Amino acid sequence: MPRATRLPERPVMRIETVAVKAGMDPGGTSRAIALPITLSTTFERGEDGSYPGGFDYSRGGNPNRCALEAALAALEGGPEAVAFPSGMAATFSVIFSLSPGGHVVAADDAYYGTGVLLRDQFAERGIEASFVDMTDLGAVRSAMRPNTRLVWMETPSNPLIRISDIEALAGIAREGGAISCCDNTWATPLLQRPLDLGVDIVMHSTTKYLGGHSDVTGGAVIVREPGETLEALRSIQKDGGLVPSPFDAWLTRRGLESLAARMTAHCANAMELARFLDAHPRVERVHYPGLEDDPGHVLAGRQMSGFGGMLAFDVMGGRHEAFAVAANVRVIARATSLGGTHSLIEHRASVEGPTTRAPENLLRMSVGLEHVDDLKEDLDRALATAR
Ligand SMILES: *Cc1c(COP(=O)(O)O)cnc(C)c1O
């Protein structure tokens, strides 16, 4: 069965180069630099019945999916990646791989859909979850039970952009006989490499920074070593039919080529915008780990190589004022999601509903790749009108 492979013998490459090159070996007669999209669902056998091309049927493997998986594995530093049609399909598969009767310790500020999945789907199918504040290591230790199988962390987190200690959390999981998984969607492997910090599984919504252009939904899981977990995830992907289309895999792999340059620009724009908002009289508080007085600053400085493109800020006033700011932006788009080239702004409390942890005056921003002065001017104008 074709599998994502490590890079073929080549000089040791830096991560920026890996993002461009890994898995991009189109071969064939045209010598094309960009990978072709292989739509065929089935592949021809040789006379001896074998599959000389390495593929038999597209649910089991496809060249575009393989290229994407090879690149993701290389970027995160794992032996293999398993690609899924969405981030939630990736999360679903990790939790589904646990045996019934298992218990999950999950971040209380994990992605909203992760909490919904654990509560609404898995609880009644015999997998229980406890939601804890992952910045409080004592609370995580006390939440561990003899049947805890998985510790699910996410850092930086939504919507307060909080930072939790990946290495310490992986250690707590290991001591408790559980595996650890880090949702690395917001940081990307460019800024944070959880496998190097002892985590067993990295999960991504590739819909965000990895795809990078808000035009393709996808997910992936990368494991630290071959073994049972990887085998289980591979068979859930194939037997459950949880496969991304060739075009989606191609788009996501294409997105990765510019990941390093995009992340550098996202981080620079977010840092500058955070400082601007921090000094703004109509802003009560900015949540961004790049600011020296942010509670996550020191830890982020230790485990990340950049502070990311996500920030949140509390508008002076309440829900009304926050809505007014969002209503008055003209360059920044009012939309959910993150990680694309367009800057997006969102009132999280109203998106998440009654169980939200977001303050009513909080707006979350995915800082895009527009000129930062246009973003500043847009926010300045919107803040001035928001009364
Ligand atoms: C978007 C997101 C997900 C879910 O991914 P989808 O691709 O929307 O299914 C999971 N975790 C985080 C941190 C996300 O931002």
XYZ file of N, CA, C and O in Angstrom, residues 24-159:
544
model
N 7.043 16.629 -3.481
C 6.798 17.225 -4.809
C 7.701 16.587 -5.842
O 8.664 17.182 -6.306
N 7.404 15.366 -6.199
C 8.238 14.676 -7.171
C 7.330 14.136 -8.262
O 6.952 12.975 -8.259
N 6.923 15.015 -9.187
C 5.905 14.607 -10.148
C 6.332 13.475 -11.066
O 5.504 12.712 -11.522
N 7.614 13.330 -11.307
C 8.085 12.258 -12.194
C 7.410 12.381 -13.545
O 7.183 13.488 -14.036
N 7.062 11.245 -14.142
C 6.366 11.264 -15.429
C 7.258 11.792 -16.529
O 8.448 12.056 -16.314
N 6.677 11.955 -17.684
C 7.495 12.318 -18.834
C 7.565 13.823 -19.045
O 8.467 14.312 -19.687
N 6.605 14.574 -18.474
C 6.569 16.004 -18.793
C 7.601 16.797 -18.006
O 7.943 17.905 -18.385
N 8.100 16.240 -16.911
C 9.020 16.942 -16.003
C 8.384 18.229 -15.464
O 9.075 19.228 -15.217
N 7.090 18.212 -15.267
C 6.395 19.367 -14.698
C 6.921 19.658 -13.304
O 7.297 18.741 -12.573
N 6.988 20.905 -12.932
C 7.419 21.292 -11.589
C 6.242 21.197 -10.625
O 6.368 20.723 -9.507
N 5.086 21.664 -11.062
C 3.887 21.535 -10.225
C 3.317 20.130 -10.416
O 3.321 19.598 -11.527
N 2.826 19.559 -9.329
C 2.238 18.214 -9.412
C 0.984 18.228 -10.275
O 0.157 19.127 -10.138
N 0.817 17.224 -11.119
C -0.481 17.104 -11.792
C -1.524 16.611 -10.793
O -1.180 16.052 -9.752
N -2.792 16.835 -11.097
C -3.862 16.314 -10.238
C -4.307 14.985 -10.825
O -4.678 14.911 -11.999
N -4.238 13.945 -10.021
C -4.612 12.608 -10.498
C -6.029 12.290 -10.044
O -6.257 12.036 -8.861
N -6.961 12.325 -10.978
C -8.360 12.116 -10.621
C -8.781 10.652 -10.679
O -9.839 10.288 -10.164
N -7.972 9.826 -11.323
C -8.365 8.421 -11.509
C -8.671 7.749 -10.175
O -7.911 7.877 -9.217
N -9.789 7.020 -10.144
C -10.133 6.310 -8.913
C -9.492 4.939 -8.867
O -9.434 4.314 -7.811
N -9.011 4.466 -10.023
C -8.457 3.111 -10.048
C -7.183 3.089 -10.878
O -6.954 3.979 -11.706
N -6.331 2.131 -10.610
C -4.981 2.100 -11.200
C -4.705 0.700 -11.746
O -5.107 -0.299 -11.138
N -3.985 0.650 -12.858
C -3.822 -0.624 -13.556
C -2.786 -1.545 -12.914
O -1.727 -1.103 -12.476
N -3.173 -2.833 -12.911
C -2.252 -3.867 -12.439
C -1.273 -4.243 -13.553
O -1.602 -4.171 -14.728
N -0.116 -4.728 -13.145
C 0.824 -5.308 -14.102
C 0.367 -6.707 -14.470
O -0.607 -7.229 -13.907
N 1.101 -7.340 -15.418
C 0.713 -8.687 -15.859
C 0.777 -9.700 -14.724
O 0.058 -10.691 -14.716
N 1.655 -9.449 -13.783
C 1.782 -10.381 -12.647
C 0.780 -10.063 -11.539
O 0.817 -10.665 -10.466
N -0.117 -9.107 -11.777
C -1.144 -8.803 -10.774
C -0.728 -7.746 -9.777
O -1.552 -7.286 -8.984
N 0.522 -7.334 -9.814
C 0.966 -6.316 -8.855
C 0.555 -4.914 -9.352
O 0.027 -4.773 -10.451
N 0.787 -3.928 -8.536
C 0.485 -2.543 -8.921
C 1.795 -1.791 -9.102
O 2.340 -1.255 -8.135
N 2.309 -1.753 -10.329
C 3.628 -1.136 -10.524
C 3.662 0.352 -10.169
O 4.714 0.876 -9.809
N 2.523 1.036 -10.249
C 2.510 2.466 -9.911
C 2.401 2.713 -8.418
O 2.502 3.852 -7.961
N 2.159 1.664 -7.630
C 2.079 1.833 -6.181
C 0.682 2.193 -5.685
O 0.484 2.381 -4.481
N -0.268 2.307 -6.580
C -1.638 2.652 -6.173
C -2.611 1.633 -6.742
O -2.404 1.122 -7.839
N -3.678 1.311 -5.991
C -4.682 0.402 -6.544
C -6.061 1.053 -6.668
O -6.705 0.997 -7.704
N -6.505 1.731 -5.602
C -7.846 2.324 -5.599
C -7.765 3.597 -4.774
O -7.083 3.629 -3.744
N -8.472 4.631 -5.171
C -8.183 5.958 -4.613
C -8.586 6.140 -3.146
O -8.082 7.035 -2.484
N -9.482 5.296 -2.629
C -9.768 5.419 -1.191
C -8.557 4.970 -0.379
O -8.279 5.486 0.696
N -7.808 4.018 -0.936
C -6.607 3.529 -0.248
C -5.393 4.415 -0.466
O -4.481 4.432 0.367
N -5.359 5.130 -1.562
C -4.191 5.964 -1.830
C -4.323 6.688 -3.145
O -4.952 6.189 -4.082
N -3.768 7.881 -3.183
C -3.825 8.715 -4.381
C -2.550 9.562 -4.376
O -2.108 9.994 -3.312
N -1.949 9.796 -5.540
C -0.676 10.537 -5.564
C -0.743 11.909 -4.907
O 0.221 12.328 -4.244
N -1.839 12.627 -5.058
C -1.918 13.956 -4.453
C -2.019 13.882 -2.944
O -1.422 14.680 -2.217
N -2.786 12.894 -2.473
C -2.880 12.718 -1.017
C -1.523 12.299 -0.452
O -1.104 12.770 0.602
N -0.836 11.407 -1.166
C 0.491 10.963 -0.711
C 1.475 12.124 -0.640
O 2.266 12.211 0.296
N 1.418 12.995 -1.648
C 2.331 14.149 -1.669
C 2.052 15.054 -0.466
O 2.963 15.525 0.214
N 0.773 15.261 -0.187
C 0.391 16.101 0.951
C 0.839 15.452 2.266
O 1.427 16.112 3.135
N 0.585 14.150 2.390
C 0.960 13.456 3.636
C 2.479 13.466 3.836
O 2.962 13.665 4.960
N 3.212 13.292 2.751
C 4.682 13.311 2.871
C 5.155 14.677 3.353
O 6.042 14.785 4.211
N 4.552 15.720 2.813
C 4.965 17.072 3.190
C 4.613 17.365 4.650
O 5.422 17.913 5.400
N 3.417 16.977 5.067
C 2.991 17.257 6.447
C 3.852 16.483 7.450
O 4.228 17.017 8.493
N 4.165 15.234 7.112
C 5.013 14.434 8.001
C 6.387 15.081 8.127
O 6.929 15.230 9.224
N 6.940 15.496 6.991
C 8.271 16.106 7.008
C 8.259 17.416 7.797
O 9.185 17.712 8.552
N 7.201 18.200 7.650
C 7.132 19.489 8.348
C 7.035 19.315 9.856
O 7.633 20.068 10.619
N 6.261 18.314 10.301
C 6.104 18.115 11.745
C 7.188 17.210 12.328
O 7.297 17.079 13.543
N 7.963 16.566 11.460
C 9.041 15.707 11.950
C 8.558 14.342 12.417
O 9.148 13.737 13.309
N 7.482 13.839 11.810
C 6.999 12.499 12.136
C 7.225 11.558 10.970
O 7.537 12.007 9.867
N 7.084 10.244 11.204
C 7.331 9.291 10.117
C 6.237 9.318 9.049
O 6.515 9.036 7.890
N 5.010 9.624 9.423
C 3.900 9.599 8.472
C 2.820 10.568 8.904
O 2.645 10.817 10.095
N 2.078 11.052 7.940
C 0.877 11.848 8.224
C -0.309 11.130 7.616
O -0.173 10.392 6.646
N -1.476 11.324 8.210
C -2.710 10.774 7.658
C -3.614 11.978 7.374
O -3.946 12.732 8.286
N -3.979 12.151 6.100
C -4.779 13.324 5.715
C -6.263 12.993 5.740
O -6.677 11.887 5.373
N -7.058 13.957 6.166
C -8.506 13.791 6.285
C -9.217 14.924 5.543
O -8.612 15.951 5.256
N -10.516 14.731 5.272
C -11.238 15.771 4.516
C -11.583 17.025 5.323
O -12.044 18.006 4.763
N -11.388 17.005 6.634
C -11.568 18.220 7.438
C -10.787 18.064 8.732
O -10.382 16.947 9.099
N -10.613 19.174 9.435
C -9.971 19.100 10.743
C -10.794 18.244 11.693
O -10.259 17.447 12.466
N -12.117 18.404 11.639
C -12.969 17.631 12.541
C -12.904 16.131 12.238
O -13.017 15.312 13.144
N -12.734 15.772 10.956
C -12.584 14.347 10.627
C -11.292 13.810 11.241
O -11.229 12.654 11.689
N -10.267 14.654 11.290
C -8.996 14.246 11.913
C -9.192 14.063 13.418
O -8.781 13.043 13.995
N -9.837 15.029 14.055
C -10.104 14.945 15.496
C -10.980 13.733 15.805
O -10.702 12.953 16.727
N -12.042 13.583 15.005
C -12.952 12.443 15.167
C -12.159 11.137 15.140
O -12.362 10.250 15.980
N -11.248 11.018 14.185
C -10.508 9.766 14.012
C -9.597 9.472 15.198
O -9.461 8.321 15.610
N -8.973 10.521 15.738
C -8.090 10.306 16.897
C -8.920 9.784 18.079
O -8.548 8.809 18.742
N -10.068 10.404 18.323
C -10.888 9.993 19.472
C -11.530 8.631 19.207
O -11.596 7.772 20.089
N -11.946 8.420 17.955
C -12.565 7.145 17.579
C -11.583 5.977 17.753
O -11.994 4.841 17.989
N -10.292 6.267 17.650
C -9.291 5.195 17.769
C -9.135 4.701 19.211
O -8.500 3.682 19.464
N -9.715 5.435 20.181
C -9.629 5.008 21.583
C -10.658 3.903 21.824
O -11.707 3.883 21.183
N -10.364 3.018 22.779
C -11.364 1.982 23.033
C -12.487 2.541 23.902
O -12.273 3.450 24.711
N -13.709 2.003 23.727
C -14.829 2.436 24.562
C -14.472 2.230 26.035
O -13.717 1.315 26.372
N -14.998 3.093 26.882
C -14.638 3.001 28.298
C -13.458 3.901 28.628
O -13.103 4.070 29.786
N -12.876 4.486 27.587
C -11.740 5.378 27.804
C -12.204 6.760 28.240
O -13.376 7.113 28.144
N -11.252 7.518 28.732
C -11.537 8.855 29.242
C -10.546 9.826 28.600
O -9.376 9.486 28.405
N -11.036 11.003 28.258
C -10.197 12.022 27.623
C -10.107 13.236 28.535
O -11.125 13.693 29.066
N -8.910 13.745 28.728
C -8.747 15.031 29.401
C -8.501 16.055 28.298
O -7.527 15.943 27.552
N -9.428 17.008 28.170
C -9.342 17.962 27.060
C -9.290 19.390 27.566
O -9.826 19.704 28.637
N -8.661 20.230 26.789
C -8.581 21.654 27.135
C -9.985 22.253 27.168
O -10.782 22.023 26.266
N -10.281 23.017 28.212
C -11.617 23.622 28.304
C -11.795 24.746 27.284
O -12.901 25.198 27.043
N -10.679 25.181 26.687
C -10.803 26.177 25.620
C -10.339 25.599 24.287
O -9.859 26.317 23.418
N -10.485 24.277 24.138
C -10.172 23.661 22.843
C -11.152 24.201 21.811
O -12.200 24.759 22.163
N -10.817 24.035 20.547
C -11.697 24.435 19.446
C -13.131 24.055 19.790
O -13.388 22.945 20.274
N -14.043 24.963 19.533
C -15.436 24.772 19.937
C -15.997 23.427 19.458
O -16.645 22.694 20.218
N -15.707 23.074 18.216
C -16.216 21.820 17.646
C -15.657 20.581 18.335
O -16.300 19.527 18.362
N -14.455 20.690 18.893
C -13.848 19.551 19.595
C -14.664 19.230 20.845
O -14.957 18.066 21.132
N -15.044 20.275 21.574
C -15.883 20.094 22.762
C -17.238 19.516 22.396
O -17.747 18.603 23.049
N -17.828 20.044 21.333
C -19.138 19.556 20.884
C -19.041 18.078 20.520
O -19.889 17.263 20.912
N -18.006 17.705 19.795
C -17.816 16.313 19.372
C -17.706 15.383 20.587
O -18.353 14.335 20.646
N -16.883 15.793 21.558
C -16.706 14.954 22.752
C -18.009 14.835 23.533
O -18.379 13.760 23.981
N -18.715 15.963 23.680
C -19.948 15.958 24.486
C -21.111 15.287 23.760
O -21.822 14.465 24.321
N -21.308 15.643 22.473
C -22.537 15.212 21.787
C -22.408 13.873 21.066
O -23.411 13.234 20.782
N -21.198 13.480 20.718
C -21.065 12.228 19.970
C -20.430 11.124 20.801
O -20.907 9.999 20.821
N -19.328 11.447 21.477
C -18.577 10.362 22.107
C -19.061 10.002 23.504
O -18.956 8.851 23.905
N -19.603 10.986 24.239
C -20.005 10.701 25.618
C -20.982 9.521 25.656
O -20.807 8.579 26.435
N -21.980 9.540 24.772
C -22.964 8.454 24.829
C -22.485 7.180 24.140
O -23.165 6.167 24.157
N -21.312 7.231 23.531
C -20.750 6.016 22.932
C -19.594 5.476 23.782
O -18.734 4.746 23.298
N -19.584 5.864 25.023
C -18.657 5.227 25.959
C -17.284 5.851 26.066
O -16.362 5.251 26.589
N -17.115 7.078 25.556
C -15.846 7.772 25.785
C -16.160 9.081 26.495
O -16.785 9.977 25.931
N -15.752 9.153 27.741
C -16.064 10.322 28.563
C -14.960 11.357 28.459
O -13.802 11.009 28.195
N -15.301 12.598 28.730
C -14.275 13.646 28.699
C -14.396 14.568 29.901
O -15.494 14.830 30.390
N -13.233 15.025 30.391
C -13.199 16.094 31.397
C -12.530 17.288 30.738
O -11.527 17.133 30.043
N -13.111 18.469 30.960
C -12.554 19.673 30.348
C -11.841 20.482 31.420
O -12.444 20.833 32.430
N -10.556 20.730 31.192
C -9.784 21.443 32.222
C -8.982 22.595 31.627
O -8.713 22.633 30.425
N -8.600 23.478 32.519
C -7.748 24.609 32.165
C -6.323 24.081 32.007
O -5.663 23.730 32.980
N -5.864 24.020 30.768
C -4.557 23.410 30.484
C -3.380 24.286 30.908
O -2.237 23.848 30.866
N -3.661 25.543 31.302
C -2.560 26.362 31.796
C -2.311 26.051 33.282
O -1.355 26.531 33.867
N -3.197 25.245 33.882
C -3.069 24.868 35.289
C -2.673 23.386 35.354
O -3.517 22.495 35.317
N -1.364 23.140 35.450
C -0.873 21.761 35.368
C -1.399 20.894 36.517
O -1.642 19.698 36.352
N -1.595 21.516 37.682
C -2.159 20.790 38.828
C -3.561 20.289 38.515
O -3.916 19.147 38.822
N -4.358 21.145 37.868
C -5.727 20.761 37.513
C -5.713 19.621 36.490
O -6.554 18.719 36.547
N -4.745 19.650 35.591
C -4.654 18.580 34.589
C -4.295 17.268 35.279
O -4.916 16.231 35.034
N -3.311 17.338 36.206
C -2.926 16.129 36.951
C -4.124 15.551 37.700
O -4.357 14.347 37.668
N -4.912 16.423 38.352
C -6.051 15.891 39.124
C -7.172 15.377 38.233
O -7.994 14.598 38.692
N -7.207 15.807 36.980
C -8.276 15.324 36.086
C -7.963 13.936 35.521
O -8.841 13.272 34.982
N -6.703 13.509 35.663
C -6.302 12.201 35.114
C -6.969 11.090 35.928
O -7.043 11.153 37.151
N -7.470 10.068 35.213
C -8.090 8.914 35.865
C -7.362 7.656 35.409
O -6.653 7.690 34.402
N -7.589 6.551 36.117
C -6.917 5.311 35.680
C -7.251 4.950 34.223
O -6.429 4.362 33.534
N -8.453 5.315 33.759
C -8.824 4.965 32.379
C -8.602 6.115 31.384
O -9.120 6.065 30.263
N -7.840 7.133 31.792
C -7.547 8.228 30.849
C -6.624 7.711 29.743
O -5.547 7.195 30.020
N -7.090 7.855 28.503
C -6.332 7.337 27.360
C -5.697 8.444 26.539
O -4.804 8.201 25.735
N -6.250 9.659 26.703
C -5.814 10.744 25.809
C -5.855 12.081 26.532
O -6.827 12.389 27.219
N -4.782 12.862 26.357
C -4.783 14.254 26.812
C -4.760 15.132 25.566
O -3.856 15.017 24.733
N -5.789 15.957 25.421
C -5.964 16.775 24.216
C -5.668 18.228 24.532
O -6.401 18.877 25.268
N -4.582 18.735 23.959
C -4.210 20.134 24.221
C -4.321 20.967 22.946
O -4.327 20.424 21.838
N -4.412 22.241 23.127
C -4.452 23.156 21.985
C -3.837 24.466 22.430
O -4.312 25.095 23.364
N -2.787 24.869 21.763
C -2.098 26.100 22.142
C -1.418 26.714 20.927
O -0.797 25.967 20.170
N -1.571 28.009 20.662
C -2.408 28.977 21.357
C -3.888 28.616 21.222
O -4.270 27.958 20.273
N -4.698 29.087 22.183
C -6.080 28.638 22.239
C -7.066 29.759 21.916
O -6.717 30.935 21.882
N -8.279 29.333 21.713
C -9.373 30.214 21.341
C -10.262 30.488 22.562
O -10.564 29.536 23.272
N -10.784 31.646 22.791
C -10.561 32.896 22.058
C -9.566 33.816 22.765
O -9.331 34.913 22.299
